[in-house]
mmCIF file of C-alpha atoms (C1' of nucleotides) in Angstrom:
data_model
loop_
_atom_site.group_PDB
_atom_site.id
_atom_site.type_symbol
_atom_site.label_atom_id
_atom_site.label_comp_id
_atom_site.label_asym_id
_atom_site.label_seq_id
_atom_site.Cartn_x
_atom_site.Cartn_y
_atom_site.Cartn_z
ATOM 1 C CA MET A 1 -4.103 -13.793 0.363
ATOM 2 C CA PRO A 2 -1.688 -12.241 2.607
ATOM 3 C CA GLU A 3 -2.267 -11.757 6.305
ATOM 4 C CA LEU A 4 0.227 -11.008 9.042
ATOM 5 C CA PRO A 5 2.202 -14.297 8.865
ATOM 6 C CA GLU A 6 2.548 -14.118 5.079
ATOM 7 C CA ILE A 7 3.776 -10.512 5.183
ATOM 8 C CA GLU A 8 6.094 -11.251 8.105
ATOM 9 C CA THR A 9 7.587 -14.142 6.129
ATOM 10 C CA LEU A 10 8.285 -11.837 3.190
ATOM 11 C CA VAL A 11 9.732 -9.181 5.493
ATOM 12 C CA ARG A 12 12.230 -11.615 7.012
ATOM 13 C CA GLU A 13 13.262 -12.996 3.623
ATOM 14 C CA LEU A 14 13.636 -9.641 1.929
ATOM 15 C CA ARG A 15 15.416 -8.086 4.914
ATOM 16 C CA GLN A 16 17.944 -10.895 4.666
ATOM 17 C CA LYS A 17 18.273 -10.687 0.903
ATOM 18 C CA ILE A 18 18.209 -7.006 -0.063
ATOM 19 C CA SER A 19 19.358 -5.002 2.957
ATOM 20 C CA GLY A 20 22.125 -2.718 1.752
ATOM 21 C CA PHE A 21 20.965 -2.857 -1.862
ATOM 22 C CA VAL A 22 20.714 0.484 -3.674
ATOM 23 C CA PHE A 23 17.839 1.030 -6.097
ATOM 24 C CA SER A 24 18.873 2.030 -9.608
ATOM 25 C CA LYS A 25 15.537 2.304 -11.383
ATOM 26 C CA VAL A 26 11.858 1.405 -11.274
ATOM 27 C CA ASN A 27 9.751 0.221 -14.201
ATOM 28 C CA VAL A 28 6.061 1.011 -13.972
ATOM 29 C CA SER A 29 3.824 -0.995 -16.310
ATOM 30 C CA ASN A 30 0.574 -0.353 -14.477
ATOM 31 C CA GLU A 31 -0.028 2.835 -12.537
ATOM 32 C CA THR A 32 -3.367 1.768 -11.086
ATOM 33 C CA VAL A 33 -1.660 0.121 -8.085
ATOM 34 C CA LEU A 34 0.259 3.311 -7.296
ATOM 35 C CA GLU A 35 -0.974 5.781 -4.716
ATOM 36 C CA THR A 36 2.173 7.818 -5.315
ATOM 37 C CA SER A 37 2.592 9.048 -8.879
ATOM 38 C CA ALA A 38 4.965 7.166 -11.176
ATOM 39 C CA THR A 39 6.772 10.456 -11.736
ATOM 40 C CA GLU A 40 7.509 10.877 -8.041
ATOM 41 C CA LEU A 41 8.473 7.234 -7.645
ATOM 42 C CA LYS A 42 10.983 7.492 -10.476
ATOM 43 C CA LYS A 43 12.333 10.695 -8.974
ATOM 44 C CA ILE A 44 12.659 9.474 -5.381
ATOM 45 C CA ILE A 45 13.594 5.781 -5.641
ATOM 46 C CA PRO A 46 16.858 5.701 -7.635
ATOM 47 C CA GLY A 47 19.905 5.960 -5.371
ATOM 48 C CA ARG A 48 18.015 4.998 -2.203
ATOM 49 C CA CYS A 49 19.626 2.322 -0.036
ATOM 50 C CA VAL A 50 17.425 -0.303 1.658
ATOM 51 C CA LYS A 51 18.337 0.072 5.328
ATOM 52 C CA ASN A 52 15.697 -2.337 6.545
ATOM 53 C CA VAL A 53 12.515 -4.162 5.581
ATOM 54 C CA SER A 54 9.701 -3.964 8.132
ATOM 55 C CA ARG A 55 6.011 -4.599 8.681
ATOM 56 C CA ARG A 56 2.973 -2.924 10.215
ATOM 57 C CA GLY A 57 -0.231 -4.998 10.134
ATOM 58 C CA LYS A 58 -0.486 -6.377 6.609
ATOM 59 C CA TYR A 59 1.714 -3.610 5.190
ATOM 60 C CA LEU A 60 5.365 -4.182 4.284
ATOM 61 C CA SER A 61 7.872 -1.385 3.887
ATOM 62 C CA PHE A 62 11.318 -0.831 2.480
ATOM 63 C CA ASP A 63 12.962 1.572 4.907
ATOM 64 C CA PHE A 64 15.397 4.125 3.555
ATOM 65 C CA GLU A 65 17.454 6.753 5.321
ATOM 66 C CA ASN A 66 15.749 9.691 7.027
ATOM 67 C CA ASP A 67 12.518 7.761 7.660
ATOM 68 C CA TYR A 68 11.631 7.611 4.009
ATOM 69 C CA ARG A 69 9.663 4.455 3.285
ATOM 70 C CA LEU A 70 8.191 2.604 0.340
ATOM 71 C CA TRP A 71 5.028 0.828 1.478
ATOM 72 C CA PHE A 72 3.321 -2.202 -0.065
ATOM 73 C CA HIS A 73 -0.065 -3.769 0.585
ATOM 74 C CA LEU A 74 -0.660 -7.022 -1.260
ATOM 75 C CA GLY A 75 -4.462 -6.995 -1.261
ATOM 76 C CA MET A 76 -5.801 -10.465 -2.071
ATOM 77 C CA THR A 77 -3.473 -11.613 -4.843
ATOM 78 C CA GLY A 78 -0.353 -9.462 -4.541
ATOM 79 C CA GLN A 79 3.143 -10.951 -4.727
ATOM 80 C CA LEU A 80 6.561 -9.514 -3.959
ATOM 81 C CA LEU A 81 9.215 -11.588 -5.644
ATOM 82 C CA LEU A 82 12.963 -11.432 -5.981
ATOM 83 C CA GLU A 83 13.688 -12.533 -9.541
ATOM 84 C CA THR A 84 16.630 -12.571 -11.902
ATOM 85 C CA GLY A 85 15.123 -13.417 -15.312
ATOM 86 C CA SER A 86 12.998 -11.206 -17.536
ATOM 87 C CA SER A 87 9.966 -10.736 -15.324
ATOM 88 C CA SER A 88 8.096 -8.187 -17.370
ATOM 89 C CA ASP A 89 6.476 -10.767 -19.688
ATOM 90 C CA VAL A 90 4.554 -12.380 -16.849
ATOM 91 C CA PRO A 91 0.949 -11.097 -16.839
ATOM 92 C CA HIS A 92 -0.069 -8.692 -14.048
ATOM 93 C CA THR A 93 3.491 -7.567 -13.388
ATOM 94 C CA HIS A 94 2.977 -3.919 -12.410
ATOM 95 C CA LEU A 95 6.297 -2.762 -10.965
ATOM 96 C CA ILE A 96 9.902 -3.894 -11.315
ATOM 97 C CA PHE A 97 12.617 -2.430 -9.079
ATOM 98 C CA GLU A 98 16.240 -2.778 -10.139
ATOM 99 C CA PHE A 99 19.398 -2.379 -8.022
ATOM 100 C CA SER A 100 22.863 -0.997 -8.730
ATOM 101 C CA GLY A 101 25.297 -3.794 -9.543
ATOM 102 C CA ARG A 102 22.794 -6.553 -8.736
ATOM 103 C CA GLU A 103 21.115 -9.071 -10.958
ATOM 104 C CA GLU A 104 18.095 -9.503 -8.684
ATOM 105 C CA LYS A 105 14.980 -7.413 -9.182
ATOM 106 C CA VAL A 106 12.052 -6.886 -6.838
ATOM 107 C CA VAL A 107 8.850 -7.606 -8.755
ATOM 108 C CA PHE A 108 5.346 -6.536 -7.687
ATOM 109 C CA ARG A 109 2.651 -8.683 -9.253
ATOM 110 C CA ASP A 110 -1.066 -8.528 -8.434
ATOM 111 C CA ILE A 111 -3.794 -10.199 -10.491
ATOM 112 C CA ARG A 112 -6.814 -8.493 -8.938
ATOM 113 C CA ARG A 113 -5.059 -5.204 -8.256
ATOM 114 C CA PHE A 114 -6.489 -4.788 -4.754
ATOM 115 C CA GLY A 115 -2.927 -4.133 -3.602
ATOM 116 C CA CYS A 116 -1.306 -0.719 -3.426
ATOM 117 C CA VAL A 117 2.118 0.909 -3.261
ATOM 118 C CA PHE A 118 3.023 4.303 -1.862
ATOM 119 C CA LEU A 119 5.970 6.393 -0.710
ATOM 120 C CA ALA A 120 6.023 8.324 2.538
ATOM 121 C CA ASP A 121 8.336 10.560 4.492
ATOM 122 C CA SER A 122 7.476 9.148 7.912
ATOM 123 C CA LYS A 123 9.377 11.892 9.677
ATOM 124 C CA LYS A 124 6.922 14.427 8.331
ATOM 125 C CA GLU A 125 3.771 12.388 8.410
ATOM 126 C CA ILE A 126 2.642 8.815 9.067
ATOM 127 C CA PRO A 127 0.484 7.723 6.105
ATOM 128 C CA ALA A 128 -3.240 7.698 6.927
ATOM 129 C CA ARG A 129 -3.526 4.030 5.990
ATOM 130 C CA ILE A 130 -0.851 3.153 8.571
ATOM 131 C CA LYS A 131 -1.952 5.632 11.193
ATOM 132 C CA ARG A 132 -5.421 4.162 11.549
ATOM 133 C CA LEU A 133 -4.173 0.610 12.220
ATOM 134 C CA GLY A 134 -4.876 -0.909 15.615
ATOM 135 C CA PRO A 135 -2.103 -2.513 17.678
ATOM 136 C CA GLU A 136 -0.195 -5.602 16.587
ATOM 137 C CA PRO A 137 -1.845 -8.642 18.196
ATOM 138 C CA MET A 138 1.491 -9.997 19.408
ATOM 139 C CA GLN A 139 2.452 -6.689 20.998
ATOM 140 C CA VAL A 140 -0.735 -5.934 22.885
ATOM 141 C CA GLU A 141 -1.478 -7.138 26.415
ATOM 142 C CA PRO A 142 -4.262 -9.744 26.767
ATOM 143 C CA GLN A 143 -6.325 -7.420 28.945
ATOM 144 C CA GLN A 144 -6.046 -4.569 26.496
ATOM 145 C CA PHE A 145 -6.985 -6.919 23.666
ATOM 146 C CA ALA A 146 -10.093 -7.975 25.571
ATOM 147 C CA GLY A 147 -10.915 -4.362 26.364
ATOM 148 C CA LEU A 148 -10.703 -3.245 22.733
ATOM 149 C CA LEU A 149 -13.235 -5.893 21.757
ATOM 150 C CA LYS A 150 -15.517 -5.552 24.775
ATOM 151 C CA LYS A 151 -16.438 -1.964 24.040
ATOM 152 C CA ARG A 152 -17.637 -2.758 20.523
ATOM 153 C CA THR A 153 -20.840 -4.260 19.206
ATOM 154 C CA GLY A 154 -21.025 -6.621 16.276
ATOM 155 C CA LYS A 155 -19.898 -10.179 15.763
ATOM 156 C CA ILE A 156 -16.508 -11.147 17.192
ATOM 157 C CA LYS A 157 -15.282 -12.361 13.802
ATOM 158 C CA SER A 158 -16.103 -9.034 12.136
ATOM 159 C CA LEU A 159 -14.293 -7.156 14.896
ATOM 160 C CA LEU A 160 -11.166 -9.289 14.541
ATOM 161 C CA LEU A 161 -11.157 -8.549 10.806
ATOM 162 C CA ASN A 162 -11.371 -4.813 11.497
ATOM 163 C CA GLN A 163 -7.799 -3.538 11.101
ATOM 164 C CA THR A 164 -8.462 -0.424 13.188
ATOM 165 C CA ILE A 165 -9.108 -2.585 16.275
ATOM 166 C CA VAL A 166 -6.254 -5.080 15.913
ATOM 167 C CA SER A 167 -4.046 -5.233 12.821
ATOM 168 C CA GLY A 168 -2.868 -8.200 10.827
ATOM 169 C CA LEU A 169 -5.624 -10.806 11.182
ATOM 170 C CA GLY A 170 -7.536 -11.808 8.034
ATOM 171 C CA ASN A 171 -10.070 -14.455 7.121
ATOM 172 C CA ILE A 172 -7.839 -17.472 7.710
ATOM 173 C CA TYR A 173 -6.307 -16.526 11.046
ATOM 174 C CA THR A 174 -9.505 -15.162 12.607
ATOM 175 C CA ASP A 175 -11.200 -18.501 11.953
ATOM 176 C CA GLU A 176 -8.222 -20.472 13.212
ATOM 177 C CA SER A 177 -7.896 -18.305 16.348
ATOM 178 C CA LEU A 178 -11.606 -18.512 17.176
ATOM 179 C CA TYR A 179 -11.519 -22.282 16.779
ATOM 180 C CA ARG A 180 -8.569 -22.681 19.127
ATOM 181 C CA ALA A 181 -10.184 -20.432 21.718
ATOM 182 C CA LYS A 182 -13.493 -22.302 21.284
ATOM 183 C CA VAL A 183 -15.396 -19.082 20.515
ATOM 184 C CA ASP A 184 -18.353 -18.989 18.109
ATOM 185 C CA PRO A 185 -17.492 -16.459 15.354
ATOM 186 C CA ARG A 186 -21.077 -15.112 15.405
ATOM 187 C CA LYS A 187 -21.018 -14.224 19.091
ATOM 188 C CA ARG A 188 -20.954 -10.618 20.326
ATOM 189 C CA PRO A 189 -18.047 -9.749 22.610
ATOM 190 C CA ASP A 190 -20.309 -8.368 25.346
ATOM 191 C CA ARG A 191 -21.562 -11.946 25.739
ATOM 192 C CA ILE A 192 -18.076 -13.429 25.974
ATOM 193 C CA PRO A 193 -16.323 -13.506 29.396
ATOM 194 C CA VAL A 194 -13.147 -11.404 29.611
ATOM 195 C CA GLN A 195 -11.211 -14.545 30.505
ATOM 196 C CA LYS A 196 -12.283 -16.123 27.240
ATOM 197 C CA LEU A 197 -11.343 -13.017 25.255
ATOM 198 C CA MET A 198 -7.911 -13.151 26.863
ATOM 199 C CA HIS A 199 -7.718 -16.800 25.901
ATOM 200 C CA LEU A 200 -8.622 -15.737 22.358
ATOM 201 C CA HIS A 201 -5.687 -13.358 22.387
ATOM 202 C CA GLN A 202 -3.359 -16.194 23.379
ATOM 203 C CA ALA A 203 -4.855 -18.412 20.676
ATOM 204 C CA ALA A 204 -4.281 -15.709 18.054
ATOM 205 C CA CYS A 205 -0.664 -15.244 19.147
ATOM 206 C CA ASP A 206 -0.090 -19.011 19.032
ATOM 207 C CA VAL A 207 -1.632 -19.393 15.571
ATOM 208 C CA LEU A 208 0.280 -16.431 14.171
ATOM 209 C CA ALA A 209 3.589 -17.675 15.573
ATOM 210 C CA GLU A 210 3.045 -21.168 14.200
ATOM 211 C CA ALA A 211 2.032 -19.782 10.819
ATOM 212 C CA ILE A 212 5.132 -17.594 10.654
ATOM 213 C CA SER A 213 7.293 -20.636 11.493
ATOM 214 C CA ALA A 214 5.623 -22.491 8.614
ATOM 215 C CA GLY A 215 6.233 -19.615 6.202
ATOM 216 C CA GLY A 216 2.556 -18.625 5.937
ATOM 217 C CA SER A 217 -0.352 -20.245 4.070
ATOM 218 C CA SER A 218 -0.245 -20.735 0.285
ATOM 219 C CA ILE A 219 -3.785 -21.465 -0.851
ATOM 220 C CA ASP A 220 -3.941 -19.803 -4.209
ATOM 221 C CA ASP A 221 -1.618 -16.941 -5.005
ATOM 222 C CA TYR A 222 0.624 -16.406 -1.997
ATOM 223 C CA ARG A 223 4.278 -17.230 -2.603
ATOM 224 C CA HIS A 224 7.530 -16.610 -0.779
ATOM 225 C CA SER A 225 9.865 -14.067 -2.374
ATOM 226 C CA ASP A 226 11.620 -16.922 -4.214
ATOM 227 C CA GLY A 227 8.307 -18.254 -5.581
ATOM 228 C CA SER A 228 8.100 -21.218 -3.195
ATOM 229 C CA TYR A 229 5.003 -22.161 -1.171
ATOM 230 C CA GLY A 230 4.146 -21.574 2.458
ATOM 231 C CA LYS A 231 3.269 -24.677 4.470
ATOM 232 C CA PHE A 232 0.729 -23.598 7.055
ATOM 233 C CA GLN A 233 -2.293 -24.448 4.856
ATOM 234 C CA ASP A 234 -1.647 -28.079 5.839
ATOM 235 C CA SER A 235 -2.184 -27.179 9.492
ATOM 236 C CA HIS A 236 -5.497 -25.307 9.131
ATOM 237 C CA ARG A 237 -8.008 -26.818 11.554
ATOM 238 C CA VAL A 238 -11.163 -25.133 10.231
ATOM 239 C CA TYR A 239 -10.413 -22.714 7.369
ATOM 240 C CA GLY A 240 -11.484 -24.282 4.058
ATOM 241 C CA ARG A 241 -12.530 -27.530 5.797
ATOM 242 C CA GLU A 242 -16.316 -27.365 5.393
ATOM 243 C CA GLY A 243 -17.916 -30.779 5.811
ATOM 244 C CA ARG A 244 -14.734 -32.399 7.077
ATOM 245 C CA PRO A 245 -14.474 -33.697 10.649
ATOM 246 C CA CYS A 246 -13.474 -31.437 13.521
ATOM 247 C CA ARG A 247 -10.097 -32.486 14.873
ATOM 248 C CA ASP A 248 -11.398 -32.434 18.430
ATOM 249 C CA CYS A 249 -14.969 -33.790 18.316
ATOM 250 C CA GLY A 250 -15.381 -35.337 14.870
ATOM 251 C CA ARG A 251 -18.467 -33.288 13.950
ATOM 252 C CA LYS A 252 -18.567 -31.717 10.518
ATOM 253 C CA ILE A 253 -16.996 -28.269 10.166
ATOM 254 C CA ARG A 254 -19.642 -25.747 9.145
ATOM 255 C CA ARG A 255 -19.411 -22.770 6.800
ATOM 256 C CA THR A 256 -21.410 -19.602 7.264
ATOM 257 C CA VAL A 257 -21.095 -16.034 5.975
ATOM 258 C CA ILE A 258 -20.105 -13.191 8.326
ATOM 259 C CA SER A 259 -19.335 -9.714 7.011
ATOM 260 C CA GLY A 260 -19.615 -11.157 3.538
ATOM 261 C CA ARG A 261 -16.759 -13.549 4.222
ATOM 262 C CA SER A 262 -16.778 -17.324 4.468
ATOM 263 C CA SER A 263 -16.400 -18.398 8.066
ATOM 264 C CA PHE A 264 -15.538 -21.914 9.077
ATOM 265 C CA PHE A 265 -16.208 -23.234 12.556
ATOM 266 C CA CYS A 266 -17.245 -26.220 14.656
ATOM 267 C CA GLN A 267 -20.673 -25.677 16.160
ATOM 268 C CA GLN A 268 -20.003 -28.322 18.787
ATOM 269 C CA CYS A 269 -16.677 -26.980 20.056
ATOM 270 C CA GLN A 270 -17.175 -23.235 19.591
ATOM 271 C CA LYS A 271 -19.753 -21.670 21.898
ATOM 272 C "C1'" DT B 1 -22.525 -1.484 11.702
ATOM 273 C "C1'" DC B 2 -23.227 -3.615 7.366
ATOM 274 C "C1'" DT B 3 -23.217 -3.972 2.158
ATOM 275 C "C1'" DA B 4 -21.591 -3.254 -2.198
ATOM 276 C "C1'" DA B 5 -17.919 -2.211 -4.944
ATOM 277 C "C1'" DC B 6 -13.309 -2.485 -6.572
ATOM 278 C "C1'" DC B 7 -10.731 -6.523 -10.120
ATOM 279 C "C1'" DT B 8 -9.410 -11.105 -12.443
ATOM 280 C "C1'" DG B 9 -9.530 -16.019 -12.717
ATOM 281 C "C1'" DA B 10 -11.016 -20.639 -11.362
ATOM 282 C "C1'" DT B 11 -14.660 -23.738 -10.751
ATOM 283 C "C1'" DC B 12 -19.270 -25.394 -10.853
ATOM 284 C "C1'" DG C 1 -23.743 -18.023 -16.582
ATOM 285 C "C1'" DA C 2 -23.359 -17.666 -11.591
ATOM 286 C "C1'" DT C 3 -20.488 -18.041 -7.555
ATOM 287 C "C1'" DC C 4 -16.438 -17.743 -5.026
ATOM 288 C "C1'" DA C 5 -11.614 -16.103 -3.547
ATOM 289 C "C1'" DG C 6 -5.863 -14.622 2.244
ATOM 290 C "C1'" DG C 7 -8.686 -7.193 1.657
ATOM 291 C "C1'" DT C 8 -10.245 -2.534 2.256
ATOM 292 C "C1'" DT C 9 -13.397 1.180 2.092
ATOM 293 C "C1'" DA C 10 -17.084 4.530 0.671
ATOM 294 C "C1'" DG C 11 -21.559 5.048 1.475
ATOM 295 C "C1'" DA C 12 -26.139 3.648 3.307
#
DNA sequence: TCTAACCTGATC
DNA sequence: GATCAGGTTAGA
């Protein structure tokens, strides 16, 4: 599910809603999503105040004092919800965080359990998973973006999905970016002019910004922190539109498989 | 650089 | 029953 716009949406909501909240306890019903032991979590979390909620790539973090952070990755089906009722009955609820003097609880739910949660003292050490991330697409210069891709081999779509090159793009937003930049997802970057790669960077920034404004894409499992749906799925131009007409030329959108992932594109428009 | 594997559920 | 799904990664 969740790519950069979906995580950014959650970050903005949760920052607004729980900044200043102090954790009182954490309930762990499934340890398999934890990369930090339940024992340590229960020892460290209570009493910590949420100073900020932030994002790096597809990772979200609750920021405490002294650079202590609680990191979340939502995998394919992860959800971070702010709930008031009894959330523990809902299947696949793995963690529930409670706050001092507050009714709301932060609930981590993940059907397929590809997500993960871990604590880190960022002052001592940046977690390896975070450290290896490439730059944020919206914070990198177009020329640098083009340069990062140019020096690699492989299909452009695979490279955009590689989080160590650029972080935050997933299957939806790579396809949507490549469509807008009119680049064939199967093409190798050494056969794409630098100008076009820079155009691709602009396309990615545009798509990401629009998706954030729409609150992300809710196709299957992604939900806002209040359980509501994102809206950007209605604006997808190629993703999930196999056989339907291209918005620009009317030809049928094609589906192929790249890096084991479905890839949607218009063979007429994307060269 | 690419594939298979990790998991569960929905759909064909 | 087989196939597919917003991700990541260990191993070939």
